[in-house]
Amino acid sequence: MSKQSDDGRAVTEGGSLASDQPVAKRPSRRVRRRMRTEGKRGGLASTLAFLPLIFLAVFGGIPIVLSLLLMLGHFGGPNSAVAQLGQGEIPGRGIGTLGAITQMFESHSYQQNVIATVIVFVITGIAVLIIAATLTLWQRLRPSRAMATLQFLAVVPLFIPVVIASFTLWTFWGDRGFTDSSAALLGWSHALIFSGKLQGVILAEVWVSLPFAVLLMRAGVSTLGDSSLDAARDAGAGLFTVALRIALPQLRKECLIVFCFTAVGVLGSFTVPYIIGPSNPLMLGVDAVDTFSNYNQPQQAAVIGFTIFALAGLIGAIYAIGSRSRHVNH
Amino acid sequence: MSTVNEIRGSELVLEEVTKIFGTVAAVDQVSLRVAPSEFLTLLGPSGSGKTTLLRMIGGFLSPNSGRILIDGDDVVDMPVERRPTAMLFQQLSLWPHLTVARNVSFGLELRRRPKEEIAQKVRDLLGVVGLSGFEDRLPSQLSGGQQQRVALARALALEPRILLLDEPFSALDTKLRIELRTFVRKLQREVGTTTILVTHDQEEALELSDRIVVLRDGRVEQIGEPTEIYDLPKTGFVAEFLGSMSFLTGSLTARGVRLENGVEVEVQEPFDHVAGTPQIGVRPEDVLVSANEGSGAFVIDRITRKGYFNEIWLSCGGATVGAYVGREVPGSIHSRVDVRMRKIHLFTESGDAIDLDNGNASVAVGGGPGEQSESERAEVQETRR
Amino acid sequence: MSITSWTSRSVARPASGVTKVAVRVLEAILFLAAVFFIVVPLAWLVLLAFAKGFTFPSLKPTSFTLQWWHTVLNSPGLLHSVFLSVTITPVVVALSCLVCLPAAYAIGRFEFPGKRLVLLSIFSINAFPRISLYIAMIPMLFALNLMGTVIGVVVVQFIGTILFMTWIPATGFASVPESLVDAARDAGANKFQVFWRVLLPLTRPSIAVAAVLSFLAAFDEAQGTFLVGAPNYLTMPVRMYSLVLDYPVQFAAVFAVVLSIPSVTLLILIRKHLFAGTNAAMHLR
Ligand SMILES: Nc1ncnc2c1ncn2[C@@H]1O[C@H](COP(=O)(O)OP(=O)(O)O)[C@@H](O)[C@H]1O
Ligand SMILES: [Mg+2]
């Protein structure tokens, strides 16, 4: 927006049209917003806006700080209740100890778990993005009843509780499940068993993540102007080119959100890998719960929690870099 | 300022083209021929099927039946991206993520033209539409008029044999609209591409077109040159849609028209005499009003200021007539005036013009209306303005 | 340069019939893939719930039976879970509406100091992976004596609905054109009437979408509920964890079908409005 100055007038050139109106000088976004809501601060309502914030602070922000302290070996205050039950704790003085962190990261199996988790969320994020973009753009550019139904099908998993989905897919892709049986009937034994493997986790994560991605992409795709798409075809672009060069670049924000949202969701998921995933390597979500509940090691669980946070930060960085572009969003 | 390359305009022929949406025929058996390099306008009220017809020519829709021939080849099955047509849309349709230059060059890039050629062409075209120096702007940094000019450059970059314009000026303000359409017309003459304009604006149609096609409910009501359609509307619908017309019932006499209440109104130009009581149409510029010292058969009901002229509404018995008069209104509201008519149009009760050449009139007397001289036409136009 | 570019194109080639067929084939493949990937597993689940058993590798059950249904419907523990889920979820959604809708209204319609802070917190809490948030939350819940209580469960589920209940209605409130509000004020409506008669009706689709998503999120929540509510408060999804591991597949399948009924009913009720609602609610521009 800032590039938009009144220099437009100066460059205008050419005979009969020189009298065109100068580039409208639009006020900055902030000023516009102020104009729109001029003097409206919403009194009571604005105060109430802080209500969710209180909940988030008490059950989100403060716990995260406490968890950080716990990880660094501070067992006092509100942490004492948990610390008393915990085992294998490494207390810290002063700023704290990195003992728990090094202990975890030196373990080979933990390294494996981190790597497996990264692989799963990257692949799932990309797969979901590709599928959602394909389905929604296809229907936008070449509407048909079949594709409309397909989009609807893609949203159905939203209405199936994740536990059910995981269980269903576990039996479906599992040993002596649907695919295994089908393969066996075709004389192709044990070829299609994915339960208990990372592939199965990816399949199921795609299953549960797809609906939200499709809804979001669809909302974005519906804002693409008909005439801008028509104009591209007019210019000689086939459907594929229109999708890739005209539609997708306008949906950059949606694509980023779909990828990041899916990736963070996978990163923080427990149910899917718990039911479908292998016991080695463990996805970090399962590892965290195991460490906390089964091994009774809250400090080590906090380390896993913060590993997950750090990976989420990485995804956040992808979002930040991706959304910083020349393209002006309206 | 450099000019764009000349483009050989194609001939376009439509043969009984029909498009049905649900149960409605949006376009109903339309046949017409557009000559190479002609500027043809599709004119009609909203919902008359103009856009649908244009989109079928562009390939965005395919007809349920009929043929579309470009230079003799049936293109009905040819996909949009391969048709030698380019469309300028009513809505602003620039690609928001591409700069002005990239918007213009997109089609050329797809054709894998050499880089220098593309750059040169973009420079030329932006020069032509008066936007040199705007190459690196994004569409959101341009005004509506500028965006539409970029869209025009983008369409021309494709060197279309047929340029399709779907009310491209309607989103602009009056002054800009007039400027841009004059510019488009001039450019079209230079470049020579066959052009089809869709509009519901009669002024635009009369000003720009070589020929006008008046559409109504998906059917062709009349095709002809602007003056022909204006002077000899084939139906009451056309007469009312281009310009305006008041309709009277009465009988024809030797000197003119006798209204139902017995008042006789003189008609100056010779006209056809038909049996029965036809519908009598008169254009406001053909109604001559004179103040007759407060007496006269007509009463002024309403006066509407139109700037440099006035439109007044007169009544006599049950008949109402609109008239254009100059700045000086011959009287005021409720005053009585005399009315003569320069020229009348006759229609059957179903609204078809009574046209002697087609033989649907029973009696013929006097000269045909086609003899009106050029200067008189000019005068008519003059009065309308 | 020139006209020549068009000469090749002006020759009308018959429609690239091959492309058309290819597109149709691709569509069919995609469609079948989706059916296999999404629908067939669900059908498989239903089949399991009525199957006596299978002889590998046959996909046809040895016989059909309702015995699993009997067992499920007669086990008090499971029915207790059903009861818990059906009561706790609406409470969570109601709490979410109560806490978040005023905030959504304020965010959508007003500028106030701290607005960015509110938005940023809501988004960043949701950018935190769920499971580590829950892990972090536990010491706090211990400290507040909320571990193993209904309130603890409600809180955990509620946290997962905040984003939906604030962001989506806020977008809805913000998208009501100022001119409509102005017109209502002109017509003599006071602030409350403007809210009640103009803003709220126009925002209803967004609120509905938010409520549906919140309902699903809360009903579905198993990870946090398991950590906080066990062993006293095992909602249906939590109960599923143990069923999956400790019971015959068919038994779990029956319970899974039962557990799907509320949300699938919801899906059937709103299927017509689903896309219209989410399109309007998820606008990012
Ligand atoms: N995609 C469509 N589906 C159904 N009806 C349509 C569609 N497009 C146009 N119509 C109908 O066809 C008729 C002609 O529309 P259109 O060509 O847009 O008219 P115009 O451009 O002259 O205003 C109208 O009655 C319109 O409602
Ligand atoms: Mg139209």
Short mmCIF file of C-alpha atoms in Angstrom, two decimals, chain B residues 12-379:
data_model
loop_
_atom_site.label_atom_id
_atom_site.label_comp_id
_atom_site.label_asym_id
_atom_site.label_seq_id
_atom_site.Cartn_x
_atom_site.Cartn_y
_atom_site.Cartn_z
CA LEU B 12 -18.09 -13.97 -37.87
CA VAL B 13 -21.25 -15.81 -38.75
CA LEU B 14 -23.85 -17.05 -36.30
CA GLU B 15 -26.36 -19.58 -37.53
CA GLU B 16 -29.44 -20.11 -35.40
CA VAL B 17 -27.44 -20.06 -32.21
CA THR B 18 -29.50 -21.08 -29.20
CA LYS B 19 -28.61 -21.30 -25.53
CA ILE B 20 -31.04 -22.64 -23.00
CA PHE B 21 -30.67 -22.24 -19.24
CA GLY B 22 -33.11 -24.55 -17.52
CA THR B 23 -36.32 -23.80 -19.37
CA VAL B 24 -35.42 -20.30 -20.50
CA ALA B 25 -33.92 -19.69 -23.91
CA ALA B 26 -31.41 -16.98 -23.03
CA VAL B 27 -30.42 -16.81 -26.68
CA ASP B 28 -33.01 -17.99 -29.16
CA GLN B 29 -32.07 -18.87 -32.74
CA VAL B 30 -29.87 -15.88 -33.35
CA SER B 31 -28.42 -15.63 -36.84
CA LEU B 32 -26.23 -12.82 -38.03
CA ARG B 33 -23.14 -12.04 -40.04
CA VAL B 34 -20.44 -9.67 -38.90
CA ALA B 35 -18.15 -8.41 -41.63
CA PRO B 36 -14.38 -8.32 -41.16
CA SER B 37 -13.32 -5.20 -39.25
CA GLU B 38 -16.90 -4.25 -38.52
CA PHE B 39 -17.90 -2.67 -35.21
CA LEU B 40 -21.12 -4.35 -34.21
CA THR B 41 -23.12 -3.61 -31.08
CA LEU B 42 -25.45 -5.97 -29.29
CA LEU B 43 -28.00 -3.72 -27.67
CA GLY B 44 -30.81 -4.75 -25.39
CA PRO B 45 -32.21 -4.42 -21.92
CA SER B 46 -30.70 -6.35 -19.07
CA GLY B 47 -31.52 -10.04 -19.32
CA SER B 48 -31.97 -9.98 -23.08
CA GLY B 49 -29.13 -12.45 -23.61
CA LYS B 50 -26.34 -10.14 -24.76
CA THR B 51 -23.71 -11.47 -22.41
CA THR B 52 -24.73 -15.05 -23.07
CA LEU B 53 -24.35 -14.53 -26.81
CA LEU B 54 -20.99 -12.83 -26.41
CA ARG B 55 -19.71 -15.57 -24.11
CA MET B 56 -20.67 -18.18 -26.68
CA ILE B 57 -18.67 -16.31 -29.31
CA GLY B 58 -15.72 -16.16 -26.92
CA GLY B 59 -16.05 -19.86 -26.15
CA PHE B 60 -16.90 -19.54 -22.47
CA LEU B 61 -20.26 -21.15 -23.10
CA SER B 62 -21.26 -23.59 -25.75
CA PRO B 63 -24.58 -23.25 -27.53
CA ASN B 64 -27.28 -25.90 -27.28
CA SER B 65 -27.67 -25.71 -31.02
CA GLY B 66 -26.53 -23.65 -33.95
CA ARG B 67 -23.17 -22.88 -35.48
CA ILE B 68 -20.58 -20.20 -34.86
CA LEU B 69 -18.27 -19.66 -37.79
CA ILE B 70 -15.10 -17.63 -37.73
CA ASP B 71 -13.77 -17.11 -41.23
CA GLY B 72 -15.89 -20.01 -42.30
CA ASP B 73 -14.68 -22.48 -39.68
CA ASP B 74 -17.11 -23.80 -37.11
CA VAL B 75 -15.57 -22.99 -33.72
CA VAL B 76 -18.29 -24.33 -31.45
CA ASP B 77 -16.01 -27.08 -30.20
CA MET B 78 -12.88 -24.96 -30.06
CA PRO B 79 -11.87 -24.23 -26.46
CA VAL B 80 -11.55 -20.64 -25.27
CA GLU B 81 -7.80 -20.66 -25.16
CA ARG B 82 -7.53 -21.52 -28.82
CA ARG B 83 -10.07 -19.09 -30.22
CA PRO B 84 -8.80 -16.00 -31.99
CA THR B 85 -10.99 -13.84 -29.78
CA ALA B 86 -10.23 -11.68 -26.77
CA MET B 87 -12.71 -10.35 -24.30
CA LEU B 88 -12.81 -7.20 -22.23
CA PHE B 89 -14.96 -7.80 -19.19
CA GLN B 90 -17.40 -5.60 -17.38
CA GLN B 91 -15.87 -6.29 -13.99
CA LEU B 92 -12.33 -5.27 -13.35
CA SER B 93 -10.52 -8.45 -14.21
CA LEU B 94 -6.81 -7.78 -13.98
CA TRP B 95 -4.86 -10.46 -12.16
CA PRO B 96 -4.14 -8.89 -8.79
CA HIS B 97 -0.88 -10.74 -8.21
CA LEU B 98 0.75 -9.66 -11.46
CA THR B 99 2.13 -6.26 -12.36
CA VAL B 100 0.65 -4.21 -15.16
CA ALA B 101 3.40 -5.35 -17.52
CA ARG B 102 2.99 -9.01 -16.59
CA ASN B 103 -0.75 -8.73 -17.04
CA VAL B 104 -0.24 -7.53 -20.59
CA SER B 105 2.51 -9.99 -21.40
CA PHE B 106 0.85 -13.09 -19.93
CA GLY B 107 -0.72 -14.27 -23.16
CA LEU B 108 2.48 -13.62 -25.09
CA GLU B 109 4.51 -15.57 -22.55
CA LEU B 110 2.16 -18.50 -22.98
CA ARG B 111 2.86 -18.28 -26.70
CA ARG B 112 6.56 -18.39 -25.96
CA ARG B 113 7.39 -15.26 -27.89
CA PRO B 114 10.96 -14.02 -27.63
CA LYS B 115 11.66 -11.85 -24.59
CA GLU B 116 12.61 -8.70 -26.52
CA GLU B 117 9.52 -8.94 -28.64
CA ILE B 118 7.32 -9.23 -25.57
CA ALA B 119 9.00 -6.29 -23.86
CA GLN B 120 8.64 -4.16 -26.97
CA LYS B 121 5.04 -5.09 -27.39
CA VAL B 122 4.16 -4.36 -23.77
CA ARG B 123 5.83 -0.96 -24.08
CA ASP B 124 3.93 -0.21 -27.28
CA LEU B 125 0.58 -1.29 -25.96
CA LEU B 126 0.91 0.58 -22.69
CA GLY B 127 1.87 3.61 -24.75
CA VAL B 128 -1.22 3.18 -26.86
CA VAL B 129 -3.52 3.11 -23.84
CA GLY B 130 -1.64 6.01 -22.27
CA LEU B 131 -0.09 4.15 -19.37
CA SER B 132 3.61 4.21 -20.11
CA GLY B 133 5.56 4.17 -16.89
CA PHE B 134 2.99 2.10 -15.04
CA GLU B 135 4.67 -1.21 -15.92
CA ASP B 136 5.61 -2.19 -12.39
CA ARG B 137 2.45 -1.20 -10.61
CA LEU B 138 0.06 -3.74 -9.23
CA PRO B 139 -3.58 -3.47 -10.30
CA SER B 140 -4.59 -2.40 -6.79
CA GLN B 141 -2.48 0.71 -7.32
CA LEU B 142 -4.49 1.88 -10.33
CA SER B 143 -7.81 3.67 -10.65
CA GLY B 144 -10.75 1.91 -12.27
CA GLY B 145 -10.27 3.67 -15.59
CA GLN B 146 -6.58 2.83 -15.66
CA GLN B 147 -7.31 -0.79 -14.84
CA GLN B 148 -9.77 -1.04 -17.70
CA ARG B 149 -7.19 0.45 -20.05
CA VAL B 150 -4.64 -2.13 -18.96
CA ALA B 151 -7.28 -4.78 -19.59
CA LEU B 152 -7.73 -3.34 -23.07
CA ALA B 153 -3.98 -3.52 -23.67
CA ARG B 154 -4.01 -7.06 -22.38
CA ALA B 155 -6.78 -8.01 -24.79
CA LEU B 156 -5.03 -6.32 -27.71
CA ALA B 157 -1.78 -8.08 -26.90
CA LEU B 158 -3.44 -11.26 -28.04
CA GLU B 159 -3.95 -9.69 -31.46
CA PRO B 160 -7.50 -10.92 -31.48
CA ARG B 161 -9.22 -11.29 -34.80
CA ILE B 162 -12.43 -10.59 -32.92
CA LEU B 163 -12.53 -8.30 -29.90
CA LEU B 164 -15.41 -8.87 -27.53
CA LEU B 165 -16.44 -6.06 -25.21
CA ASP B 166 -18.97 -6.81 -22.47
CA GLU B 167 -20.14 -3.45 -21.16
CA PRO B 168 -16.53 -2.56 -20.47
CA PHE B 169 -17.26 1.06 -19.75
CA SER B 170 -20.19 0.69 -17.42
CA ALA B 171 -18.14 0.65 -14.24
CA LEU B 172 -16.60 4.02 -15.07
CA ASP B 173 -17.90 7.52 -14.45
CA THR B 174 -19.57 9.39 -17.28
CA LYS B 175 -16.67 11.53 -18.43
CA LEU B 176 -14.20 8.68 -18.38
CA ARG B 177 -16.68 6.41 -20.08
CA ILE B 178 -17.13 8.75 -23.01
CA GLU B 179 -13.39 9.27 -23.32
CA LEU B 180 -12.57 5.61 -23.21
CA ARG B 181 -15.20 4.56 -25.69
CA THR B 182 -14.17 7.21 -28.17
CA PHE B 183 -10.64 5.97 -27.74
CA VAL B 184 -11.65 2.36 -28.28
CA ARG B 185 -13.50 3.26 -31.44
CA LYS B 186 -10.54 5.17 -32.82
CA LEU B 187 -8.20 2.34 -31.95
CA GLN B 188 -10.50 -0.20 -33.51
CA ARG B 189 -10.50 1.74 -36.77
CA GLU B 190 -6.71 1.83 -36.74
CA VAL B 191 -6.18 -1.78 -35.81
CA GLY B 192 -9.00 -3.21 -37.83
CA THR B 193 -10.04 -6.03 -35.57
CA THR B 194 -13.65 -7.10 -35.80
CA THR B 195 -15.34 -5.85 -32.66
CA ILE B 196 -18.52 -6.81 -30.89
CA LEU B 197 -19.72 -4.56 -28.11
CA VAL B 198 -22.41 -5.47 -25.62
CA THR B 199 -24.25 -2.59 -24.06
CA HIS B 200 -27.60 -1.47 -22.76
CA ASP B 201 -26.66 2.16 -23.35
CA GLN B 202 -28.33 3.42 -26.52
CA GLU B 203 -26.10 6.46 -26.73
CA GLU B 204 -23.01 4.26 -26.72
CA ALA B 205 -24.52 2.04 -29.40
CA LEU B 206 -25.51 4.91 -31.66
CA GLU B 207 -22.17 6.63 -31.31
CA LEU B 208 -19.81 3.70 -31.86
CA SER B 209 -21.39 1.11 -34.06
CA ASP B 210 -21.25 0.35 -37.73
CA ARG B 211 -24.33 -1.72 -37.11
CA ILE B 212 -26.54 -2.41 -34.14
CA VAL B 213 -28.32 -5.64 -33.25
CA VAL B 214 -31.25 -5.04 -30.95
CA LEU B 215 -31.96 -8.06 -28.78
CA ARG B 216 -35.11 -8.79 -26.85
CA ASP B 217 -35.67 -11.93 -24.80
CA GLY B 218 -32.86 -13.70 -26.61
CA ARG B 219 -34.15 -12.93 -30.08
CA VAL B 220 -32.99 -10.46 -32.67
CA GLU B 221 -35.49 -7.65 -32.87
CA GLN B 222 -33.73 -5.61 -35.53
CA ILE B 223 -30.35 -5.34 -37.22
CA GLY B 224 -29.19 -2.23 -38.99
CA GLU B 225 -27.07 0.86 -39.09
CA PRO B 226 -27.61 3.23 -36.17
CA THR B 227 -29.52 5.84 -38.17
CA GLU B 228 -31.60 3.21 -39.89
CA ILE B 229 -32.64 1.69 -36.61
CA TYR B 230 -33.33 5.05 -35.09
CA ASP B 231 -35.33 6.34 -38.01
CA LEU B 232 -37.07 3.18 -39.03
CA PRO B 233 -37.59 1.09 -35.92
CA LYS B 234 -39.16 -2.16 -36.92
CA THR B 235 -41.05 -2.54 -33.69
CA GLY B 236 -42.42 -0.40 -30.93
CA PHE B 237 -39.92 -2.07 -28.60
CA VAL B 238 -36.97 -0.89 -30.68
CA ALA B 239 -38.47 2.56 -31.03
CA GLU B 240 -38.83 2.90 -27.27
CA PHE B 241 -35.47 1.37 -26.50
CA LEU B 242 -33.52 3.61 -28.87
CA GLY B 243 -34.59 7.12 -28.17
CA SER B 244 -38.06 7.46 -26.79
CA MET B 245 -41.48 7.42 -28.36
CA SER B 246 -45.02 8.23 -27.29
CA PHE B 247 -47.86 6.09 -28.57
CA LEU B 248 -51.28 7.37 -29.50
CA THR B 249 -54.41 5.75 -30.77
CA GLY B 250 -56.48 7.47 -33.40
CA SER B 251 -57.17 7.46 -37.06
CA LEU B 252 -55.25 8.85 -39.97
CA THR B 253 -56.65 11.72 -41.99
CA ALA B 254 -55.40 13.54 -45.05
CA ARG B 255 -53.53 16.14 -42.96
CA GLY B 256 -52.51 14.08 -40.03
CA VAL B 257 -53.88 12.24 -37.05
CA ARG B 258 -57.31 12.43 -35.52
CA LEU B 259 -57.15 11.54 -31.84
CA GLU B 260 -59.92 9.61 -30.13
CA ASN B 261 -61.48 12.79 -28.75
CA GLY B 262 -61.74 14.25 -32.23
CA VAL B 263 -58.82 16.64 -32.07
CA GLU B 264 -56.81 16.64 -35.26
CA VAL B 265 -53.03 16.99 -35.16
CA GLU B 266 -51.16 18.03 -38.26
CA VAL B 267 -48.28 15.89 -39.49
CA GLN B 268 -45.79 17.64 -41.74
CA GLU B 269 -44.05 14.80 -43.49
CA PRO B 270 -45.95 12.51 -45.79
CA PHE B 271 -46.86 9.19 -44.23
CA ASP B 272 -48.47 5.92 -45.17
CA HIS B 273 -52.18 5.61 -44.87
CA VAL B 274 -53.37 2.33 -43.50
CA ALA B 275 -56.78 1.02 -42.76
CA GLY B 276 -58.01 0.47 -39.25
CA THR B 277 -56.63 2.17 -36.17
CA PRO B 278 -52.93 1.56 -36.06
CA GLN B 279 -50.68 2.51 -33.16
CA ILE B 280 -49.21 5.88 -33.87
CA GLY B 281 -45.75 6.55 -32.52
CA VAL B 282 -44.08 9.90 -32.33
CA ARG B 283 -40.61 10.77 -31.12
CA PRO B 284 -40.37 13.73 -28.75
CA GLU B 285 -38.04 15.59 -31.09
CA ASP B 286 -40.70 15.37 -33.80
CA VAL B 287 -43.35 17.06 -31.65
CA LEU B 288 -43.52 20.77 -32.43
CA VAL B 289 -45.10 22.82 -29.68
CA SER B 290 -46.28 26.39 -30.12
CA ALA B 291 -47.90 28.70 -27.61
CA ASN B 292 -51.18 29.84 -29.07
CA GLU B 293 -52.00 32.74 -26.76
CA GLY B 294 -53.22 30.45 -24.07
CA SER B 295 -55.52 28.39 -26.23
CA GLY B 296 -54.83 25.08 -27.93
CA ALA B 297 -55.88 21.47 -27.68
CA PHE B 298 -53.00 20.23 -25.49
CA VAL B 299 -52.21 20.98 -21.85
CA ILE B 300 -48.71 20.98 -20.39
CA ASP B 301 -48.70 18.45 -17.55
CA ARG B 302 -45.08 18.30 -16.58
CA ILE B 303 -41.79 20.01 -17.42
CA THR B 304 -38.47 18.27 -16.86
CA ARG B 305 -35.27 20.27 -17.13
CA LYS B 306 -32.60 18.41 -19.04
CA GLY B 307 -29.98 21.11 -18.95
CA TYR B 308 -29.73 22.59 -22.39
CA PHE B 309 -33.26 21.55 -23.33
CA ASN B 310 -36.54 20.71 -21.66
CA GLU B 311 -38.72 17.69 -21.92
CA ILE B 312 -42.40 18.44 -21.52
CA TRP B 313 -45.36 16.15 -21.24
CA LEU B 314 -48.58 17.15 -22.93
CA SER B 315 -52.03 15.68 -22.73
CA CYS B 316 -55.15 15.91 -24.78
CA GLY B 317 -58.08 13.82 -23.72
CA GLY B 318 -56.59 10.47 -22.83
CA ALA B 319 -53.53 10.90 -25.03
CA THR B 320 -50.13 11.78 -23.62
CA VAL B 321 -47.21 12.99 -25.71
CA GLY B 322 -43.64 13.82 -24.75
CA ALA B 323 -41.83 16.62 -26.53
CA TYR B 324 -38.38 18.12 -26.51
CA VAL B 325 -38.31 21.90 -26.58
CA GLY B 326 -35.43 24.31 -26.26
CA ARG B 327 -34.52 26.32 -23.18
CA GLU B 328 -37.65 28.42 -23.69
CA VAL B 329 -40.73 26.45 -22.78
CA PRO B 330 -43.71 27.76 -24.75
CA GLY B 331 -45.89 28.12 -21.68
CA SER B 332 -45.92 26.80 -18.16
CA ILE B 333 -47.62 23.97 -16.37
CA HIS B 334 -51.34 23.83 -17.12
CA SER B 335 -51.08 26.24 -20.02
CA ARG B 336 -52.66 25.29 -23.31
CA VAL B 337 -50.55 24.88 -26.40
CA ASP B 338 -50.82 23.81 -30.03
CA VAL B 339 -49.08 20.69 -31.23
CA ARG B 340 -47.94 19.61 -34.67
CA MET B 341 -45.88 16.63 -35.56
CA ARG B 342 -42.99 16.51 -37.94
CA LYS B 343 -43.11 12.80 -38.49
CA ILE B 344 -44.96 9.75 -37.20
CA HIS B 345 -44.33 6.00 -37.07
CA LEU B 346 -47.09 3.46 -37.52
CA PHE B 347 -47.28 0.11 -35.81
CA THR B 348 -49.76 -2.73 -35.79
CA GLU B 349 -51.43 -3.52 -32.52
CA SER B 350 -48.86 -6.25 -31.85
CA GLY B 351 -46.12 -3.64 -32.13
CA ASP B 352 -44.67 -4.41 -35.58
CA ALA B 353 -43.86 -1.45 -37.74
CA ILE B 354 -46.17 -1.11 -40.69
CA ASP B 355 -43.74 -1.42 -43.51
CA LEU B 356 -45.08 -1.00 -46.99
CA ASP B 357 -42.25 -2.87 -48.64
CA ASN B 358 -43.19 -5.98 -46.75
CA GLY B 359 -46.73 -5.54 -47.87
CA ASN B 360 -48.36 -5.82 -44.49
CA ALA B 361 -50.19 -2.52 -44.90
CA SER B 362 -53.41 -2.34 -46.79
CA VAL B 363 -53.34 1.09 -48.36
CA ALA B 364 -50.46 3.26 -49.36
CA VAL B 365 -50.47 6.95 -49.98
CA GLY B 366 -47.73 9.57 -49.97
CA GLY B 367 -43.97 9.27 -49.99
CA GLY B 368 -42.05 6.66 -48.03
CA PRO B 369 -40.33 7.73 -44.88
CA GLY B 370 -36.96 6.63 -46.19
CA GLU B 371 -36.63 9.82 -48.14
CA GLN B 372 -35.63 11.87 -45.17
CA SER B 373 -32.49 13.76 -46.04
CA GLU B 374 -29.14 13.53 -44.30
CA SER B 375 -29.45 17.06 -42.98
CA GLU B 376 -32.75 16.26 -41.39
CA ARG B 377 -31.21 13.26 -39.70
CA ALA B 378 -28.50 15.46 -38.36
CA GLU B 379 -31.14 17.80 -37.11
#
